[in-house]
Short mmCIF file of C-alpha atoms (C1' of nucleotides) and ligand atoms in Angstrom, two decimals:
data_model
loop_
_atom_site.label_atom_id
_atom_site.label_comp_id
_atom_site.label_asym_id
_atom_site.label_seq_id
_atom_site.Cartn_x
_atom_site.Cartn_y
_atom_site.Cartn_z
CA UNK A 1 -0.08 0.09 0.40
CA UNK A 2 2.62 2.54 1.27
CA UNK A 3 4.90 1.27 -1.50
CA UNK A 4 2.36 2.43 -4.56
CA UNK A 5 1.50 5.74 -2.77
CA UNK A 6 5.01 6.80 -2.82
CA UNK A 7 6.44 5.21 -5.82
CA UNK A 8 3.04 6.74 -7.29
CA UNK A 9 4.99 10.44 -5.94
CA UNK A 10 8.26 9.55 -6.20
CA UNK A 11 7.14 8.77 -10.30
CA UNK A 12 6.25 12.22 -10.96
CA UNK A 13 9.12 13.92 -8.62
CA UNK A 14 7.00 14.79 -5.88
CA UNK A 15 9.11 14.99 -2.66
CA UNK A 16 7.14 11.96 -0.25
CA UNK A 17 5.95 14.25 2.70
CA UNK A 18 3.70 13.29 5.12
CA UNK A 19 0.49 15.60 4.00
CA UNK A 20 1.39 14.38 0.21
CA UNK A 21 0.78 10.51 1.52
CA UNK A 22 -2.46 10.89 3.06
CA UNK A 23 -3.84 12.96 0.50
CA UNK A 24 -2.70 10.43 -2.35
CA UNK A 25 -4.30 7.82 -0.02
CA UNK A 26 -7.60 9.33 -0.02
CA UNK A 27 -7.68 9.99 -3.84
CA UNK A 28 -6.38 6.17 -4.14
CA UNK A 29 -9.07 5.13 -2.13
CA UNK A 30 -12.22 6.61 -4.12
CA UNK A 31 -13.96 5.14 -7.02
CA UNK A 32 -15.40 8.59 -7.76
CA UNK A 33 -13.65 12.50 -8.30
CA UNK A 34 -13.55 14.06 -4.95
CA UNK A 35 -14.06 17.80 -4.25
CA UNK A 36 -11.32 19.76 -1.92
CA UNK A 37 -13.46 20.10 0.72
CA UNK A 38 -14.38 16.07 0.75
CA UNK A 39 -10.33 15.43 0.79
CA UNK A 40 -10.61 17.93 3.75
CA UNK A 41 -13.35 16.25 5.65
CA UNK A 42 -11.47 13.21 5.27
CA UNK A 43 -8.62 14.01 7.35
CA UNK A 44 -9.76 16.92 9.58
CA UNK A 45 -8.26 18.30 11.30
CA UNK A 46 -5.32 18.24 8.93
CA UNK A 47 -4.65 22.20 7.39
CA UNK A 48 -7.26 23.49 5.07
CA UNK A 49 -4.85 24.94 2.89
CA UNK A 50 -1.95 22.65 2.94
CA UNK A 51 -4.14 20.26 1.12
CA UNK A 52 -5.22 22.77 -1.01
CA UNK A 53 -1.47 23.20 -2.19
CA UNK A 54 -0.87 19.98 -2.08
CA UNK A 55 -3.87 19.49 -4.65
CA UNK A 56 -1.98 21.90 -6.57
CA UNK A 57 1.34 20.53 -6.67
CA UNK A 58 -0.22 17.15 -7.26
CA UNK A 59 -2.12 19.00 -10.77
CA UNK A 60 1.38 20.87 -11.57
CA UNK A 61 3.10 17.36 -11.50
CA UNK A 62 0.46 15.35 -13.10
CA UNK A 63 -0.99 13.45 -11.14
CA UNK A 64 -4.51 14.50 -10.71
CA UNK A 65 -6.74 16.17 -12.85
CA UNK A 66 -9.55 18.58 -11.88
CA UNK A 67 -13.07 18.11 -13.08
CA UNK A 68 -15.65 21.08 -13.64
CA UNK A 69 -19.13 19.19 -13.22
CA UNK A 70 -20.93 22.11 -12.88
CA UNK A 71 -21.60 21.30 -8.84
CA UNK A 72 -20.13 24.44 -7.74
CA UNK A 73 -16.86 23.21 -6.70
CA UNK A 74 -14.14 21.81 -8.83
CA UNK A 75 -13.02 17.52 -8.32
CA UNK A 76 -9.75 15.66 -8.39
CA UNK A 77 -9.53 12.53 -9.68
CA UNK A 78 -5.71 10.43 -10.49
CA UNK A 79 -4.54 10.44 -13.31
CA UNK A 80 -2.94 7.73 -15.41
CA UNK A 81 0.48 7.37 -15.44
CA UNK A 82 1.24 8.95 -18.43
CA UNK A 83 0.38 12.39 -17.73
CA UNK A 84 2.97 14.72 -16.45
CA UNK A 85 4.26 18.26 -15.56
CA UNK A 86 3.78 19.71 -19.32
CA UNK A 87 0.27 17.51 -20.29
CA UNK A 88 -2.07 15.46 -19.08
CA UNK A 89 -3.68 12.97 -21.21
CA UNK A 90 -6.59 12.49 -20.03
CA UNK A 91 -8.78 12.98 -23.04
CA UNK A 92 -11.50 11.02 -21.80
CA UNK A 93 -15.04 11.26 -20.49
CA UNK A 94 -16.20 12.78 -17.12
CA UNK A 95 -19.81 11.34 -16.02
CA UNK A 96 -21.95 12.92 -13.50
CA UNK A 97 -24.91 11.55 -12.12
CA UNK A 98 -28.07 13.33 -11.56
CA UNK A 99 -29.07 10.13 -9.06
CA UNK A 100 -26.13 9.77 -6.76
CA UNK A 101 -24.33 12.91 -7.68
CA UNK A 102 -21.06 10.89 -8.16
CA UNK A 103 -18.42 12.10 -11.23
CA UNK A 104 -16.94 9.34 -12.39
CA UNK A 105 -14.18 9.47 -15.12
CA UNK A 106 -14.48 7.42 -18.00
CA UNK A 107 -11.18 6.15 -18.88
CA UNK A 108 -12.66 3.66 -22.00
CA UNK A 109 -14.55 6.50 -23.52
CA UNK A 110 -12.34 9.03 -25.39
CA UNK A 111 -13.90 12.36 -26.49
CA UNK A 112 -14.47 11.95 -30.09
CA UNK A 113 -13.32 14.80 -33.00
CA UNK A 114 -15.60 17.50 -33.71
CA UNK A 115 -15.22 19.60 -36.70
CA UNK A 116 -14.60 23.24 -35.99
CA UNK A 117 -15.14 26.72 -37.81
CA UNK A 118 -12.45 27.84 -40.24
CA UNK A 119 -9.39 28.78 -38.55
CA UNK A 120 -10.51 27.77 -34.75
CA UNK A 121 -7.82 25.02 -33.35
CA UNK A 122 -8.34 23.21 -30.60
CA UNK A 123 -5.72 22.18 -28.28
CA UNK A 124 -8.26 20.48 -25.48
CA UNK A 125 -11.51 19.18 -24.29
CA UNK A 126 -13.52 18.79 -21.77
CA UNK A 127 -16.87 16.68 -22.17
CA UNK A 128 -18.97 16.52 -19.25
CA UNK A 129 -21.95 14.11 -20.03
CA UNK A 130 -24.76 14.27 -17.38
CA UNK A 131 -27.34 11.78 -16.60
CA UNK A 132 -28.26 7.89 -14.95
CA UNK A 133 -25.24 6.21 -13.56
CA UNK A 134 -25.04 2.02 -14.03
CA UNK A 135 -25.78 1.65 -9.91
CA UNK A 136 -28.07 4.05 -10.08
CA UNK A 137 -29.99 2.31 -12.91
CA UNK A 138 -32.66 0.41 -12.33
CA UNK B 1 -34.23 46.80 -31.03
CA UNK B 2 -36.89 47.60 -27.76
CA UNK B 3 -39.46 45.36 -29.79
CA UNK B 4 -36.98 42.14 -30.03
CA UNK B 5 -36.19 42.78 -26.88
CA UNK B 6 -39.91 42.72 -25.17
CA UNK B 7 -40.67 40.25 -27.70
CA UNK B 8 -37.84 37.66 -26.50
CA UNK B 9 -38.90 37.99 -22.68
CA UNK B 10 -42.90 37.50 -23.55
CA UNK B 11 -42.11 34.38 -25.53
CA UNK B 12 -40.96 33.00 -22.61
CA UNK B 13 -43.50 34.52 -20.15
CA UNK B 14 -40.66 36.77 -18.45
CA UNK B 15 -42.30 40.00 -17.62
CA UNK B 16 -40.33 42.82 -19.09
CA UNK B 17 -39.11 45.00 -16.33
CA UNK B 18 -36.79 47.86 -16.32
CA UNK B 19 -34.12 45.93 -15.39
CA UNK B 20 -34.71 42.71 -17.53
CA UNK B 21 -34.96 44.71 -20.38
CA UNK B 22 -31.12 46.04 -19.48
CA UNK B 23 -29.52 43.25 -18.92
CA UNK B 24 -31.59 41.30 -22.28
CA UNK B 25 -30.02 44.00 -24.38
CA UNK B 26 -26.48 43.51 -23.12
CA UNK B 27 -26.62 39.68 -23.90
CA UNK B 28 -27.90 40.92 -26.99
CA UNK B 29 -25.22 43.25 -27.85
CA UNK B 30 -22.53 40.24 -27.21
CA UNK B 31 -20.85 38.30 -29.44
CA UNK B 32 -19.21 36.22 -26.79
CA UNK B 33 -20.18 34.52 -23.89
CA UNK B 34 -20.23 36.46 -21.02
CA UNK B 35 -19.99 36.42 -16.68
CA UNK B 36 -22.06 37.74 -14.41
CA UNK B 37 -19.78 40.60 -13.05
CA UNK B 38 -19.71 41.57 -16.47
CA UNK B 39 -22.91 42.18 -17.13
CA UNK B 40 -22.26 44.39 -13.18
CA UNK B 41 -19.47 46.48 -14.55
CA UNK B 42 -21.90 47.41 -18.11
CA UNK B 43 -24.71 47.91 -16.14
CA UNK B 44 -23.10 49.76 -13.13
CA UNK B 45 -24.31 51.19 -10.25
CA UNK B 46 -27.34 48.63 -10.96
CA UNK B 47 -27.85 46.33 -8.27
CA UNK B 48 -25.76 43.25 -8.42
CA UNK B 49 -28.13 40.39 -6.46
CA UNK B 50 -30.98 41.89 -8.75
CA UNK B 51 -28.78 41.39 -11.77
CA UNK B 52 -27.89 37.98 -10.53
CA UNK B 53 -31.86 37.06 -9.71
CA UNK B 54 -32.41 38.29 -13.41
CA UNK B 55 -30.25 36.01 -14.72
CA UNK B 56 -31.50 32.98 -12.91
CA UNK B 57 -34.99 33.95 -13.56
CA UNK B 58 -34.23 33.73 -17.23
CA UNK B 59 -31.62 30.34 -17.15
CA UNK B 60 -34.83 29.24 -15.85
CA UNK B 61 -37.37 29.69 -18.47
CA UNK B 62 -34.84 29.13 -20.93
CA UNK B 63 -34.14 32.58 -22.20
CA UNK B 64 -30.41 32.07 -21.46
CA UNK B 65 -28.10 29.31 -20.97
CA UNK B 66 -24.57 28.84 -18.54
CA UNK B 67 -21.17 28.06 -19.61
CA UNK B 68 -19.20 26.91 -17.16
CA UNK B 69 -15.61 27.25 -19.59
CA UNK B 70 -13.10 27.09 -16.29
CA UNK B 71 -12.09 30.53 -16.33
CA UNK B 72 -13.64 30.98 -12.95
CA UNK B 73 -17.09 32.29 -13.33
CA UNK B 74 -19.88 30.96 -14.83
CA UNK B 75 -20.87 32.44 -18.24
CA UNK B 76 -23.88 33.22 -20.23
CA UNK B 77 -25.10 32.86 -23.12
CA UNK B 78 -28.63 33.77 -25.10
CA UNK B 79 -30.56 30.56 -26.14
CA UNK B 80 -32.36 29.72 -29.30
CA UNK B 81 -35.98 30.33 -29.54
CA UNK B 82 -36.56 26.79 -28.89
CA UNK B 83 -35.38 26.25 -25.09
CA UNK B 84 -37.73 26.25 -22.80
CA UNK B 85 -38.23 25.83 -19.04
CA UNK B 86 -37.84 22.46 -19.34
CA UNK B 87 -35.57 21.80 -21.47
CA UNK B 88 -32.51 23.52 -22.68
CA UNK B 89 -31.71 22.80 -26.50
CA UNK B 90 -28.23 23.99 -27.26
CA UNK B 91 -26.16 21.10 -27.55
CA UNK B 92 -23.64 22.75 -29.59
CA UNK B 93 -20.07 22.81 -28.37
CA UNK B 94 -18.64 26.07 -26.57
CA UNK B 95 -15.10 27.54 -27.79
CA UNK B 96 -12.55 28.87 -25.11
CA UNK B 97 -9.68 30.88 -26.83
CA UNK B 98 -7.05 30.95 -24.52
CA UNK B 99 -5.60 33.99 -26.60
CA UNK B 100 -8.94 36.35 -26.63
CA UNK B 101 -9.86 34.64 -23.31
CA UNK B 102 -13.45 34.96 -24.74
CA UNK B 103 -16.04 31.86 -24.99
CA UNK B 104 -17.81 31.59 -27.46
CA UNK B 105 -21.04 29.48 -28.44
CA UNK B 106 -20.75 27.26 -31.67
CA UNK B 107 -24.39 26.75 -32.63
CA UNK B 108 -23.40 24.65 -35.84
CA UNK B 109 -20.65 22.39 -34.13
CA UNK B 110 -23.08 19.51 -31.96
CA UNK B 111 -21.51 17.66 -29.32
CA UNK B 112 -21.11 14.30 -31.06
CA UNK B 113 -22.68 10.93 -29.88
CA UNK B 114 -19.92 8.90 -27.56
CA UNK B 115 -20.52 5.81 -26.82
CA UNK B 116 -21.30 5.45 -22.41
CA UNK B 117 -20.48 1.96 -20.82
CA UNK B 118 -23.16 -0.66 -20.18
CA UNK B 119 -26.24 0.88 -18.28
CA UNK B 120 -24.94 4.46 -18.24
CA UNK B 121 -27.76 6.43 -19.78
CA UNK B 122 -27.00 10.43 -20.66
CA UNK B 123 -29.36 13.56 -20.60
CA UNK B 124 -27.34 16.39 -21.27
CA UNK B 125 -23.52 16.64 -22.22
CA UNK B 126 -21.21 19.82 -21.95
CA UNK B 127 -18.44 19.79 -24.48
CA UNK B 128 -15.83 22.46 -24.36
CA UNK B 129 -13.16 23.03 -26.71
CA UNK B 130 -10.08 25.13 -25.72
CA UNK B 131 -7.57 26.70 -28.05
CA UNK B 132 -7.58 29.23 -30.69
CA UNK B 133 -10.01 30.98 -31.89
CA UNK B 134 -10.25 32.41 -35.98
CA UNK B 135 -9.56 36.17 -34.86
CA UNK B 136 -6.70 35.03 -32.91
CA UNK B 137 -5.11 32.85 -35.69
CA UNK B 138 -2.81 34.65 -37.39
"C1'" DC C 1 -61.78 53.06 -7.47
"C1'" DT C 2 -59.54 50.57 -3.98
"C1'" DA C 3 -58.33 47.08 -1.13
"C1'" DA C 4 -55.46 42.43 -1.30
"C1'" DC C 5 -52.42 40.21 -3.14
"C1'" DT C 6 -48.29 38.84 -6.21
"C1'" DA C 7 -44.39 39.57 -8.45
"C1'" DA C 8 -39.55 42.36 -8.26
"C1'" DT C 9 -36.40 45.16 -6.49
"C1'" DG C 10 -32.81 46.56 -2.79
"C1'" DC C 11 -30.29 46.59 0.67
"C1'" DA C 12 -27.92 43.73 4.72
"C1'" DA C 13 -26.07 39.88 6.03
"C1'" DT C 14 -24.11 34.65 5.65
"C1'" DT C 15 -21.57 31.51 3.65
"C1'" DC C 16 -18.10 29.06 0.79
"C1'" DC C 17 -14.35 28.75 -1.72
"C1'" DA C 18 -9.76 30.24 -3.73
"C1'" DT C 19 -5.77 32.59 -3.02
"C1'" DT C 20 -1.54 34.82 -1.06
"C1'" DG C 21 1.65 36.74 3.22
"C1'" DC C 22 4.48 35.70 6.07
"C1'" DA C 23 6.72 33.37 10.13
"C1'" DT C 24 8.16 28.69 11.62
"C1'" DT C 25 9.96 24.19 10.59
"C1'" DG C 26 11.79 20.15 8.19
"C1'" DT C 27 15.27 18.83 4.29
"C1'" DT C 28 19.22 18.52 1.48
"C1'" DT C 29 23.65 20.00 0.46
"C1'" DT C 30 27.81 22.35 0.98
"C1'" DA D 1 26.98 22.47 11.58
"C1'" DA D 2 25.78 26.31 8.59
"C1'" DA D 3 22.92 27.81 4.88
"C1'" DA D 4 20.10 27.49 1.61
"C1'" DC D 5 15.75 25.36 -0.24
"C1'" DA D 6 10.67 23.07 0.67
"C1'" DA D 7 6.44 22.19 2.93
"C1'" DT D 8 3.79 23.50 6.45
"C1'" DG D 9 0.48 26.58 9.30
"C1'" DC D 10 -2.02 29.94 10.42
"C1'" DA D 11 -4.06 34.57 9.73
"C1'" DA D 12 -5.93 37.80 5.94
"C1'" DT D 13 -8.03 39.07 1.84
"C1'" DG D 14 -10.90 38.51 -2.03
"C1'" DG D 15 -14.20 37.47 -4.92
"C1'" DA D 16 -18.67 35.28 -6.12
"C1'" DA D 17 -22.62 32.83 -4.86
"C1'" DT D 18 -27.09 32.62 -1.67
"C1'" DT D 19 -30.84 34.33 1.03
"C1'" DG D 20 -33.60 37.00 4.39
"C1'" DC D 21 -36.43 40.61 4.68
"C1'" DA D 22 -38.25 45.34 4.25
"C1'" DT D 23 -40.17 48.08 0.80
"C1'" DT D 24 -42.33 49.32 -3.99
"C1'" DA D 25 -44.46 48.06 -8.18
"C1'" DG D 26 -47.68 45.81 -10.98
"C1'" DT D 27 -52.02 43.01 -11.02
"C1'" DT D 28 -56.75 41.51 -9.68
"C1'" DA D 29 -61.08 40.97 -7.18
"C1'" DG D 30 -64.13 42.96 -5.07
MN1 MN E 1 -10.66 11.70 -15.35
MN1 MN E 2 -24.03 27.95 -25.98
ZN1 ZN E 3 -25.84 7.71 -9.88
ZN1 ZN E 4 -9.54 34.43 -29.24
#
DNA sequence: CTAACTAATGCAATTCCATTGCATTGTTTT
DNA sequence: AAAACAATGCAATGGAATTGCATTAGTTAG
């Protein structure tokens, strides 16, 4: 366990401090994206700002990606190994369930190409699908 | 001018008050999506909260749609006539230019279908493309 | 036409979250 | 061990969303 956590940090050149290991373990334990305040609650009474800066560091180093699902606060999920400081490669669809309110990465669901108008060029895409997830379907 | 504005409000059963006409005219004057604080600045010294509630009303009545482009604050743009209280039909791509920072509706650029995992069903989709717009391309 | 009722507005106040400054503590390098 | 650098904790700031409440404008019933 601890090995995996520290390895992930080491892979992206992030010094494995106590706080960072706690946050990384929290992220590893999720099957859905979580917000900053989720992490705060989960790690209370750890300092909020330190968690904030930890997540920022993770984001910059390509350990997590941000998901803006329109639910108020941004959520975070672990990146694939291929992501790095310069480029995130999580070009997958994110799904927000209107029933359980969870937001999931759908790593096998790639964002299709769209044909933009003339002289528009794209560098990044973000697709949020809202609906009912498998667990909430009856 | 005034005729168009009031007609748009009337079409969606929104009482055409002074404030609502001002906000609607502001929206009509844009060629890009604008944030609440943009509207506030544009209509200063009108009351911020009234503008907030006006936009909420417009949104509920299907007059405007929200665009979360990840730039911090949500932006708003006029809907097509087909939108209504029950359903927004703006299933088009939104484009955020990393150069001029503007966010545009691309009404002719529909969001392609994506094949979700088994037992996931979609009710709504939101695709934000980031890149360089035609005006900023050289 | 007026009283009663409903909708819209303006202002105050609250809450939430993001972000920064700064002093302190822990780590690494020389 | 001293100097240099990185991470942390706490205080403070700032922006934006949201709600309560009293006031005003608009509409409707008698
Ligand atoms: Mn993801
Ligand atoms: Mn649009
Ligand atoms: Zn669900
Ligand atoms: Zn541009």
